[in-house]
Amino acid sequence: MDEEVSTISNQATGGQSGSDLPSSAHAAAQKSTEPSSSDGPKGRGSASEPHFGLPLEVFFWTVEQSPVAISITDPRANIVYANAAFEAVTGYDRFKLLGSNQSVLSDQRTPSIVYESLWSSLLRQRPWKGKLVNRRSDNSPYLAELTVAPVTDEQSNPRYFLGMHRDVTEQHVLEQAVRNQKALIDSLLDSAPMWFVAVDEKGQVALSNAPYRAAATRFREGDLAQVFVRALCGADSARFAQLREKKSPLEPREIAIPFEGEANARRVELVGQWLDENDSSADAFFRRGGQRYFLVFGTDVTSLREQQERVAGNALRELISEEERVLELQEVLNAAMFRFELPLNLLNVALRSAERRGHDQQSFETLQQAVREAVAEGQDLLERLRHSVPEIPESPLEEIDLSELVREVLKLSTARLMAEDILVDVNLPNLPTLRARRGQLRVLFKELIDNAIEAMGKSIERGIYVEAKVDAGKLVFSISDTGPGIPETLHFKVFEPFFSRTLHKRDGAGMGLSRVQNIVTDHRGTVYVDPNYRKGCRIKLELPLDSPD
Ligand code: FAD
C-alpha cells in the first residue's frame, strides 16, 4: 500500500525560510532575470546564488508549472505553497488553502496505518510513497499516488515537507478491471471440465487451470505439458519451432495417458492453438513483439469412447447373430432344395420311361415306386424343415400407443421415403392404447409401409396415407398407397405364404403379408385388402381393443 522511497535531492530548491516561501521565491525570481554561472560546486549553493548556470527563479517556474500537484508544508503539515496543478487536481483555490493542514484532503477511508507509516518516514527524515484516498473541494473522492519528502536547509535541519501527488483513479480502475477479468478467466478456466495449459516458446508452462494441475500431479511419466505438445506437434523440437513460427493450424489428436493408481490409460482428446501476447516491457514500447504461446485444451473422453465401443460392439454382435441366422437358414434351405431334387429327378425319369413305354405294368410299378420314395423323402424333409424354423421368443403384451409406434417405424423409412419422393400423411388422432406385442407390431407396420413404398413404382401420384379409428370395440387401422393396387382375384392369395407378384430382393419369398396375417391373428384381429378402394391399395387391420389376456 505504501513504501519509503530511497532518496530525493532536497538541495536544489535551496533553503528558503519560514512560511513566506512563495513570496520570497517570487522575489528571487524577479531579482535574478539574467542567468549567471555558479561559483560553488555543481548542484549545491545558497538561496541567493544561481544553480547549474540557471537563475534561481527557473526552479520556481519549474515547480509552479509542473503538471504534478506539488505542495510544500511546514513541519506540522500546514500548507505554505501549492502549485497550479495542485489547484487543478484538488479543486481548491490554492491561495485560500495557504495555512490549512494537508489533512484537508484526507478521506476517512484511508486506514490510519497509512498516515502513521507516512509520518514515521518523514520523522526519520526519509521520503515516503504510497496511495491514499483524497477528497476534492467538491467532496468527490480520488485515488492519489503521493510522494512526500523532508526538505532540509544547508545545515541539514528539517524545514519543510514536500508533497507531490497525481490522480491515479483512472489507472486504478483499469488495473482493477484487468485484475477482475483475470480472476473471471481463471475461475472460468478452473471450472471448465477440460484441461488447459499454455506453454511458452521454451516449452515451459506459463499458465494452466486447476484440472490440468491436478492431472499433472497424477502423471508420473514426465512433464504432461510436453506429452501434449509432442502429441500435437511431433517429438522434434525444431518442428515445434517451425510450426510456432508459421502459427500452423494443428489437427486434433487423441492419445492415451496412464495415470498413477489407474489400471487403464485415460483417452484424452487434444486441441492445440497458438496465441500471441503483446510484449509489455518498456523496451518493446515502440516496436512490435512479444511471446507466442501454445495453448492446449485436453478433454477426457475415456467414458465417451467406452460407451461408443459398447454400442458399436452390441451393434456388431447383433449384426453377426443376424448373419449367422441367415446363414443357418440358407444352409437348411439349400440342403432341402438339394434333397428335393433327388425324388423329383426320380419321378421325372420314371415319368419319361412310362411315357416312352406306354402304360404297361412295369412302367406303372416303376412310377409307383418313384412316387413312394418321393413322398417318403418329402415327408422326412418337411419334418426336418419344421424343426429348422427358428423360434422367436414371444414378446410380452404391453400397452402400446399406436400412433407413437407408427411414427417410430416411419422414422426407419425416412431416408427411403425422401429418396422416392413419397408423401406420408398420418392421421391417428387420440387413439386408445392397444394391448399388444410391441416387437410384432413393429414388424407388421414396417412390412406394410415397405410394401406400400415398393408398390409405388413409377406412379405419378406418390402418397401413403395412414389412418385409424375406433369402431365397435375394434381399432380399425388402414394404410393406403397410390400404387397400381391388387387385382380383386388376388385379395386373399396375397396373404398366402410364398405368394409374390414381383419377386423382390427384400423379402425374396413373398412372406411379408403372410407374416402380417400371422401377427394380426396372434392379436385376434383380421387383415384384408379393402375391396372398395380404387386409387391404389388399401390394407385394413381390425384389432379388438379388449385385452387379449
Ligand atoms: P491526523 O491526526 O492529521 O494524522 C493521523 C496520524 O498521522 C496521527 O495518528 C499521527 O501519528 C500522524 N501525524 C499527523 N500529523 C503529524 C505530525 N505533524 N507529526 C507527526 N505525526 C503526525 N494526507 C492526505 O490525506 N492526503 C494528502 O494528499 C496528504 N498530503 C500530504 C503532504 C505532505 C507534504 C504532508 C507532510 C502530509 C500530507 N498528508 C496528506 C498527511 C496529512 O498531513 C494528515 O496526516 C492526514 O491527512 C491524516 O489526517 P487526519 O486529520 O485524518 O489525521
XYZ file of C-alpha atoms and ligand atoms in Angstrom:
602
model
C 0.000 0.000 0.000
C 2.792 2.409 0.793
C 6.522 2.466 0.696
C 9.526 4.566 1.516
C 11.442 5.840 -1.494
C 15.187 5.944 -1.267
C 16.371 9.489 -1.996
C 15.082 12.768 -3.244
C 17.510 15.630 -3.723
C 16.319 18.246 -1.282
C 19.116 20.672 -2.049
C 18.082 22.103 -5.387
C 15.358 24.339 -4.008
C 17.787 25.939 -1.570
C 16.916 26.805 1.992
C 14.045 29.285 1.929
C 12.955 30.147 5.405
C 9.604 30.209 7.113
C 6.143 30.113 5.590
C 6.776 33.069 3.220
C 8.351 30.831 0.630
C 6.073 31.695 -2.286
C 6.623 35.436 -1.962
C 10.399 35.141 -1.391
C 10.638 32.708 -4.295
C 8.829 35.263 -6.392
C 11.142 37.917 -5.201
C 14.097 35.739 -6.077
C 12.653 35.146 -9.473
C 12.168 38.867 -10.047
C 15.627 39.813 -8.791
C 17.621 37.467 -10.987
C 16.499 37.500 -14.595
C 19.972 37.019 -16.115
C 21.463 33.522 -15.997
C 24.909 33.539 -14.353
C 27.376 30.762 -13.655
C 27.578 29.196 -10.216
C 30.759 29.654 -8.150
C 30.033 26.771 -5.839
C 30.108 23.082 -6.538
C 27.580 21.893 -9.167
C 24.167 21.154 -7.714
C 24.758 22.937 -4.382
C 24.547 26.611 -3.458
C 22.849 29.158 -1.270
C 19.428 30.652 -1.969
C 20.967 33.815 -3.466
C 23.294 32.026 -5.855
C 22.324 30.779 -9.324
C 22.427 26.980 -9.738
C 23.667 24.846 -12.651
C 24.132 28.042 -14.578
C 20.423 28.753 -14.209
C 18.878 31.695 -12.464
C 17.145 30.667 -9.243
C 13.699 31.649 -10.472
C 13.838 28.876 -13.107
C 13.453 26.410 -10.222
C 10.405 28.253 -9.029
C 8.915 28.339 -12.535
C 9.572 24.623 -12.879
C 7.721 23.782 -9.667
C 4.970 26.265 -10.392
C 4.347 24.874 -13.889
C 4.890 21.227 -13.125
C 1.947 19.035 -14.236
C 2.275 17.128 -10.933
C 0.353 18.538 -7.923
C 3.070 19.911 -5.641
C 2.664 21.319 -2.164
C 5.170 22.460 0.450
C 4.217 22.341 4.107
C 5.725 23.433 7.367
C 6.767 20.671 9.819
C 3.154 20.430 11.027
C 1.848 19.812 7.529
C 0.345 23.259 7.173
C 0.418 24.252 3.513
C 2.792 27.108 2.706
C 2.847 26.647 -1.052
C 0.801 24.803 -3.698
C 1.339 24.908 -7.455
C -1.231 25.335 -10.218
C -1.526 21.570 -10.830
C -2.406 21.135 -7.129
C -5.310 23.507 -7.679
C -6.373 21.629 -10.818
C -6.242 18.209 -9.146
C -7.879 19.134 -5.810
C -10.248 21.854 -6.986
C -9.208 24.099 -4.064
C -8.188 27.722 -4.543
C -4.520 27.350 -3.604
C -4.207 30.839 -2.167
C -7.162 30.297 0.163
C -5.607 26.990 1.182
C -2.393 28.565 2.498
C -2.086 27.839 6.222
C -4.555 24.929 6.079
C -3.343 21.461 7.034
C -2.725 18.884 4.308
C -5.303 16.770 6.102
C -7.903 18.934 4.356
C -7.539 16.407 1.535
C -7.857 13.404 3.810
C -10.663 10.887 3.372
C -11.980 8.741 6.195
C -11.496 5.616 4.137
C -7.700 5.743 4.180
C -6.642 3.479 7.064
C -4.747 5.358 9.811
C -1.839 2.936 9.445
C -1.099 4.604 6.079
C -0.723 8.014 7.713
C 1.299 6.536 10.537
C 3.655 4.999 8.004
C 3.895 8.335 6.131
C 4.693 10.284 9.294
C 7.060 7.704 10.646
C 9.157 8.047 7.457
C 9.046 11.828 7.452
C 10.083 11.998 11.126
C 13.064 9.806 10.293
C 13.902 12.320 7.518
C 13.030 9.778 4.883
C 10.769 10.143 1.895
C 7.592 8.078 1.618
C 5.494 6.955 -1.327
C 2.060 5.408 -1.333
C -1.562 5.579 -2.382
C -4.369 7.140 -0.366
C -7.934 8.272 -0.931
C -8.251 12.070 -1.170
C -11.293 14.300 -1.441
C -11.580 17.291 -3.774
C -13.141 20.614 -2.779
C -16.482 19.347 -4.150
C -16.120 16.337 -1.823
C -15.619 13.866 -4.680
C -13.040 11.165 -3.907
C -9.983 10.297 -5.983
C -7.095 7.955 -5.581
C -3.841 9.874 -5.044
C -0.384 8.485 -5.586
C 1.576 10.602 -3.112
C 5.274 11.091 -2.585
C 6.312 13.103 0.478
C 9.824 14.045 1.398
C 11.546 16.209 4.024
C 13.241 19.395 2.809
C 16.304 20.369 4.839
C 18.365 23.547 4.887
C 22.110 23.867 4.190
C 22.832 22.607 7.699
C 20.524 19.611 7.107
C 17.915 20.927 9.503
C 14.384 19.790 8.568
C 12.480 22.866 7.464
C 9.673 21.821 5.167
C 7.899 18.848 3.720
C 7.439 18.421 0.006
C 4.328 16.668 -1.264
C 3.811 15.549 -4.858
C 0.759 13.698 -5.944
C -1.256 12.759 -9.015
C -4.740 11.432 -9.547
C -4.375 7.721 -10.411
C -8.088 6.839 -10.167
C -8.386 6.019 -13.860
C -5.261 3.865 -13.819
C -6.577 2.094 -10.730
C -9.949 1.461 -12.432
C -8.137 -0.056 -15.406
C -5.839 -2.152 -13.234
C -8.803 -3.351 -11.219
C -10.718 -4.203 -14.409
C -7.738 -6.238 -15.620
C -7.498 -7.976 -12.233
C -11.248 -8.701 -12.247
C -11.062 -10.010 -15.779
C -8.133 -12.228 -14.906
C -9.978 -13.559 -11.843
C -13.004 -14.257 -14.032
C -10.941 -16.026 -16.692
C -9.070 -18.013 -14.009
C -12.297 -19.147 -12.389
C -13.848 -19.983 -15.772
C -10.780 -21.982 -16.758
C -10.680 -23.717 -13.383
C -14.318 -24.701 -13.549
C -14.116 -25.852 -17.199
C -14.440 -29.635 -17.485
C -11.242 -29.795 -19.511
C -7.518 -29.489 -19.056
C -5.915 -26.261 -20.174
C -2.231 -25.429 -20.336
C -0.299 -22.630 -22.063
C 3.302 -23.376 -22.996
C 5.841 -20.659 -23.842
C 8.429 -20.879 -26.609
C 10.902 -22.615 -24.304
C 8.325 -25.283 -23.573
C 7.715 -24.026 -20.034
C 4.198 -23.979 -18.588
C 3.156 -20.316 -18.400
C -0.470 -20.791 -17.386
C -2.706 -23.722 -16.545
C -6.066 -24.450 -14.978
C -6.847 -26.450 -11.823
C -7.991 -29.649 -13.637
C -4.713 -29.689 -15.600
C -2.619 -29.178 -12.450
C -4.495 -31.994 -10.704
C -3.866 -34.279 -13.697
C -0.192 -33.260 -13.937
C 0.432 -34.292 -10.324
C -1.018 -37.745 -11.000
C 1.061 -38.221 -14.149
C 4.337 -39.957 -13.298
C 5.884 -40.330 -16.717
C 7.417 -36.900 -17.195
C 6.064 -33.466 -17.963
C 2.409 -33.735 -19.008
C 2.538 -30.473 -20.984
C 5.454 -31.848 -23.025
C 3.473 -35.022 -23.731
C 0.651 -32.849 -25.064
C 2.998 -30.725 -27.193
C 4.729 -33.785 -28.656
C 1.369 -35.425 -29.424
C 0.190 -32.380 -31.368
C 3.431 -31.087 -32.924
C 5.662 -34.154 -33.066
C 8.700 -35.029 -30.967
C 11.126 -32.871 -32.964
C 11.723 -29.537 -31.215
C 12.834 -27.927 -34.497
C 9.458 -28.813 -35.947
C 7.728 -27.248 -32.942
C 9.704 -24.047 -33.590
C 8.775 -24.162 -37.274
C 5.066 -24.688 -36.551
C 5.248 -21.962 -33.934
C 6.884 -19.561 -36.381
C 4.177 -20.129 -39.012
C 1.342 -20.379 -36.472
C 0.354 -23.526 -38.390
C -3.095 -24.900 -37.574
C -2.864 -28.286 -35.898
C -5.011 -31.366 -36.247
C -6.737 -32.501 -33.033
C -5.255 -35.722 -31.653
C -6.409 -38.382 -29.280
C -3.865 -40.010 -27.007
C -3.811 -42.495 -24.154
C -2.362 -41.224 -20.871
C -1.540 -43.537 -17.982
C -2.240 -42.142 -14.520
C -0.895 -43.378 -11.253
C -3.317 -45.707 -9.475
C -5.485 -46.310 -12.536
C -5.466 -49.689 -14.266
C -6.301 -48.345 -17.721
C -4.881 -45.346 -19.511
C -7.275 -42.421 -19.996
C -8.171 -41.362 -23.513
C -7.637 -37.646 -23.975
C -8.625 -35.572 -26.976
C -6.184 -32.702 -27.537
C -6.677 -29.482 -29.434
C -3.786 -27.025 -29.882
C -3.834 -23.345 -30.750
C -1.302 -20.500 -30.942
C -1.733 -17.252 -29.044
C 0.325 -14.073 -29.423
C 0.861 -11.941 -26.351
C 1.972 -8.336 -26.762
C 5.266 -7.535 -25.065
C 4.587 -5.292 -22.071
C 8.240 -4.471 -21.335
C 9.476 -0.860 -21.683
C 11.954 -1.578 -24.485
C 9.125 -3.003 -26.621
C 7.052 0.179 -26.313
C 7.889 1.425 -29.810
C 8.300 -1.909 -31.566
C 6.098 -4.881 -32.075
C 6.975 -8.099 -30.400
C 6.043 -10.467 -27.697
C 5.700 -14.040 -26.709
C 3.840 -16.685 -28.733
C 2.180 -19.290 -26.548
C 0.965 -22.736 -27.445
C -2.399 -23.392 -25.839
C -3.513 -26.978 -25.361
C -7.040 -27.997 -24.411
C -7.462 -31.615 -23.349
C -10.781 -33.396 -22.871
C -11.017 -36.717 -21.085
C -13.087 -38.803 -23.498
C -12.497 -42.173 -21.791
C -16.092 -42.830 -20.767
C -17.434 -41.482 -24.070
C -15.166 -43.849 -26.008
C -16.095 -46.786 -23.747
C -19.750 -46.052 -24.357
C -19.199 -45.780 -28.108
C -17.272 -49.043 -28.117
C -20.059 -50.733 -26.151
C -22.697 -49.519 -28.604
C -20.560 -50.494 -31.609
C -19.895 -53.907 -30.004
C -23.588 -54.521 -29.432
C -24.455 -53.482 -32.962
C -21.758 -55.762 -34.319
C -22.920 -58.649 -32.163
C -26.473 -58.166 -33.411
C -25.241 -57.996 -36.963
C -23.206 -61.169 -36.535
C -26.034 -63.113 -34.931
C -28.387 -61.890 -37.665
C -25.880 -63.018 -40.284
C -25.465 -66.340 -38.533
C -29.213 -66.855 -38.531
C -29.401 -66.021 -42.228
C -26.513 -68.381 -42.982
C -28.132 -71.129 -40.984
C -31.415 -70.732 -42.840
C -29.558 -70.583 -46.122
C -27.816 -73.878 -45.363
C -31.064 -75.574 -44.357
C -32.890 -74.346 -47.439
C -30.015 -75.294 -49.766
C -29.893 -78.775 -48.268
C -33.679 -79.067 -48.570
C -33.619 -77.992 -52.208
C -30.816 -80.467 -52.922
C -32.759 -83.298 -51.312
C -35.963 -82.364 -53.108
C -34.123 -82.574 -56.392
C -33.427 -86.316 -55.981
C -37.062 -87.591 -55.751
C -38.080 -85.053 -58.376
C -35.437 -86.407 -60.719
C -36.561 -89.982 -59.948
C -40.144 -89.013 -60.657
C -39.076 -87.306 -63.819
C -37.116 -90.335 -65.055
C -39.988 -92.687 -64.169
C -42.493 -90.408 -65.876
C -40.453 -90.235 -69.068
C -39.860 -94.004 -69.212
C -43.619 -94.569 -68.632
C -44.386 -92.197 -71.458
C -41.905 -93.947 -73.706
C -43.125 -97.436 -72.943
C -46.818 -96.687 -72.820
C -48.981 -97.787 -69.881
C -47.537 -101.251 -69.235
C -47.435 -102.844 -65.804
C -43.666 -102.409 -65.304
C -43.636 -98.714 -66.001
C -46.623 -98.258 -63.687
C -44.735 -100.069 -60.903
C -41.592 -98.029 -61.510
C -43.652 -94.868 -61.329
C -45.411 -96.089 -58.203
C -42.061 -96.876 -56.585
C -40.648 -93.448 -57.506
C -43.716 -91.674 -56.117
C -43.467 -93.677 -52.886
C -39.798 -92.789 -52.471
C -40.511 -89.156 -53.293
C -43.328 -88.990 -50.752
C -41.177 -90.603 -48.049
C -38.268 -88.305 -48.829
C -40.580 -85.275 -48.949
C -42.168 -86.134 -45.583
C -38.798 -86.636 -43.949
C -37.635 -83.374 -45.388
C -40.732 -81.497 -44.269
C -40.183 -82.800 -40.774
C -36.594 -81.563 -40.794
C -37.635 -78.205 -42.187
C -40.286 -77.856 -39.497
C -37.598 -78.355 -36.855
C -35.391 -75.774 -38.545
C -37.952 -72.995 -38.400
C -36.327 -70.573 -35.926
C -38.375 -69.809 -32.877
C -38.774 -66.173 -31.964
C -39.194 -65.620 -28.239
C -42.645 -64.283 -27.614
C -42.541 -60.622 -26.617
C -44.757 -59.651 -23.666
C -48.093 -57.930 -24.032
C -47.948 -54.241 -23.151
C -49.996 -51.071 -23.524
C -48.931 -49.513 -26.803
C -49.507 -46.043 -28.135
C -50.092 -46.951 -31.741
C -49.504 -43.509 -33.179
C -46.102 -43.344 -31.444
C -45.185 -46.790 -32.723
C -46.186 -45.950 -36.306
C -44.125 -42.761 -36.221
C -41.163 -44.698 -34.831
C -41.429 -47.196 -37.700
C -41.876 -44.419 -40.264
C -38.659 -42.848 -38.984
C -36.773 -46.004 -40.029
C -38.002 -45.463 -43.591
C -37.496 -41.681 -43.706
C -34.442 -41.816 -45.981
C -36.179 -44.162 -48.398
C -39.407 -42.143 -48.444
C -37.450 -38.987 -49.179
C -35.357 -40.645 -51.860
C -38.505 -41.961 -53.549
C -40.254 -38.624 -53.151
C -43.230 -40.148 -51.348
C -45.531 -38.026 -49.227
C -46.733 -39.605 -45.997
C -49.930 -38.451 -44.342
C -50.515 -39.841 -40.861
C -53.867 -39.300 -39.220
C -54.011 -41.105 -35.886
C -55.985 -38.847 -33.568
C -56.448 -39.653 -29.858
C -56.322 -43.410 -30.189
C -56.698 -45.542 -27.086
C -53.687 -47.651 -26.182
C -53.668 -51.164 -27.541
C -52.577 -54.147 -25.510
C -50.242 -55.889 -27.921
C -46.777 -57.237 -28.547
C -44.572 -54.283 -29.442
C -41.931 -56.176 -31.454
C -44.553 -57.904 -33.579
C -46.463 -54.696 -34.292
C -43.209 -53.038 -35.339
C -42.600 -55.824 -37.865
C -46.233 -55.580 -39.030
C -46.183 -51.854 -39.725
C -42.698 -51.976 -41.231
C -43.899 -54.668 -43.600
C -46.989 -52.683 -44.649
C -45.033 -49.461 -45.139
C -42.267 -51.192 -47.110
C -44.913 -52.881 -49.291
C -46.582 -49.536 -49.934
C -43.238 -47.907 -50.882
C -42.369 -50.755 -53.227
C -45.826 -50.760 -54.793
C -45.481 -47.112 -55.704
C -43.037 -47.930 -58.535
C -43.234 -45.186 -61.111
C -46.674 -43.883 -60.070
C -47.038 -40.194 -60.671
C -49.052 -39.506 -57.547
C -46.906 -40.734 -54.659
C -48.551 -40.851 -51.292
C -49.058 -43.109 -48.334
C -51.995 -42.435 -46.008
C -52.100 -43.929 -42.584
C -55.281 -43.585 -40.556
C -57.124 -45.285 -37.742
C -60.383 -45.046 -35.849
C -62.206 -46.936 -33.165
C -65.284 -48.786 -34.365
C -67.398 -51.200 -32.338
C -64.702 -52.056 -29.797
C -62.114 -52.511 -32.516
C -59.255 -50.422 -33.693
C -59.626 -50.139 -37.454
C -56.327 -49.231 -38.968
C -55.694 -48.664 -42.673
C -52.681 -47.956 -44.783
C -53.346 -46.835 -48.336
C -50.962 -46.147 -51.192
C -51.317 -44.631 -54.634
C -49.703 -47.577 -56.436
C -51.364 -49.879 -59.032
C -53.387 -51.761 -56.373
C -54.022 -55.544 -56.133
C -56.457 -57.234 -58.540
C -59.578 -58.451 -56.747
C -58.820 -62.092 -57.666
C -55.668 -61.899 -55.553
C -57.133 -60.208 -52.481
C -56.921 -63.440 -50.444
C -53.972 -65.025 -52.196
C -51.572 -62.221 -51.286
C -51.757 -63.352 -47.646
C -50.626 -66.873 -48.530
C -47.044 -67.826 -47.724
C -44.629 -67.666 -50.656
C -47.043 -65.674 -52.769
C -45.284 -62.899 -54.583
C -46.268 -60.980 -57.679
C -42.867 -59.392 -58.004
C -40.071 -61.454 -56.622
C -38.254 -58.617 -54.973
C -34.996 -58.935 -53.135
C -36.202 -57.506 -49.848
C -38.189 -60.496 -48.851
C -37.484 -62.844 -51.675
C -40.152 -65.370 -50.865
C -43.366 -63.374 -50.646
C -43.637 -63.910 -46.895
C -44.367 -60.303 -45.913
C -48.171 -60.244 -45.923
C -48.290 -63.819 -44.628
C -46.247 -62.619 -41.662
C -48.643 -59.683 -41.243
C -51.544 -62.142 -41.271
C -49.885 -64.282 -38.565
C -49.244 -61.280 -36.323
C -52.783 -59.994 -36.717
C -54.180 -63.459 -35.973
C -51.951 -63.638 -32.909
C -53.655 -60.430 -31.750
C -57.111 -61.885 -32.521
C -57.656 -59.467 -35.367
C -58.282 -59.560 -39.085
C -56.430 -58.164 -42.053
C -57.716 -57.738 -45.598
C -57.396 -55.754 -48.785
C -60.149 -53.137 -48.901
C -62.214 -54.072 -51.994
C -63.804 -50.619 -52.112
C -60.602 -48.699 -52.511
C -59.788 -47.939 -56.133
C -56.970 -45.350 -56.088
C -54.295 -47.900 -55.219
C -54.097 -50.474 -52.475
C -55.564 -50.164 -49.003
C -54.753 -52.785 -46.375
C -57.122 -52.751 -43.410
C -56.450 -54.190 -39.983
C -59.048 -54.697 -37.314
C -57.697 -55.328 -33.851
C -60.001 -55.897 -30.862
C -59.481 -53.408 -28.063
C -60.403 -55.741 -25.207
C -57.411 -57.294 -23.539
C -56.105 -60.487 -25.157
C -55.081 -61.705 -21.651
P -4.055 13.297 11.606
O -4.441 13.436 13.017
O -3.610 14.507 10.903
O -2.929 12.227 11.435
C -3.075 10.825 11.597
C -1.789 10.233 12.133
O -0.643 10.789 11.492
C -1.639 10.542 13.603
O -2.037 9.417 14.346
C -0.178 10.848 13.796
O 0.531 9.705 14.211
C 0.348 11.165 12.427
N 0.666 12.626 12.347
C -0.168 13.595 11.837
N 0.474 14.790 11.850
C 1.726 14.570 12.366
C 2.847 15.381 12.595
N 2.830 16.677 12.296
N 3.943 14.816 13.105
C 3.934 13.503 13.369
N 2.946 12.672 13.160
C 1.829 13.185 12.664
N -2.865 13.420 3.768
C -3.859 13.114 2.917
O -4.879 12.530 3.313
N -3.753 13.470 1.603
C -2.661 14.140 1.114
O -2.616 14.412 -0.084
C -1.633 14.448 2.011
N -0.535 15.121 1.581
C 0.450 15.433 2.484
C 1.554 16.161 2.057
C 2.547 16.491 2.946
C 3.744 17.270 2.489
C 2.458 16.100 4.302
C 3.568 16.459 5.260
C 1.369 15.393 4.737
C 0.360 15.050 3.850
N -0.763 14.341 4.269
C -1.766 14.057 3.361
C -0.912 13.849 5.640
C -1.796 14.775 6.457
O -0.998 15.758 6.996
C -2.535 14.061 7.579
O -1.629 13.413 8.419
C -3.522 13.040 7.021
O -4.312 13.674 6.088
C -4.385 12.500 8.124
O -5.160 13.480 8.640
P -6.176 13.237 9.823
O -6.742 14.515 10.168
O -7.109 12.156 9.414
O -5.264 12.635 10.926
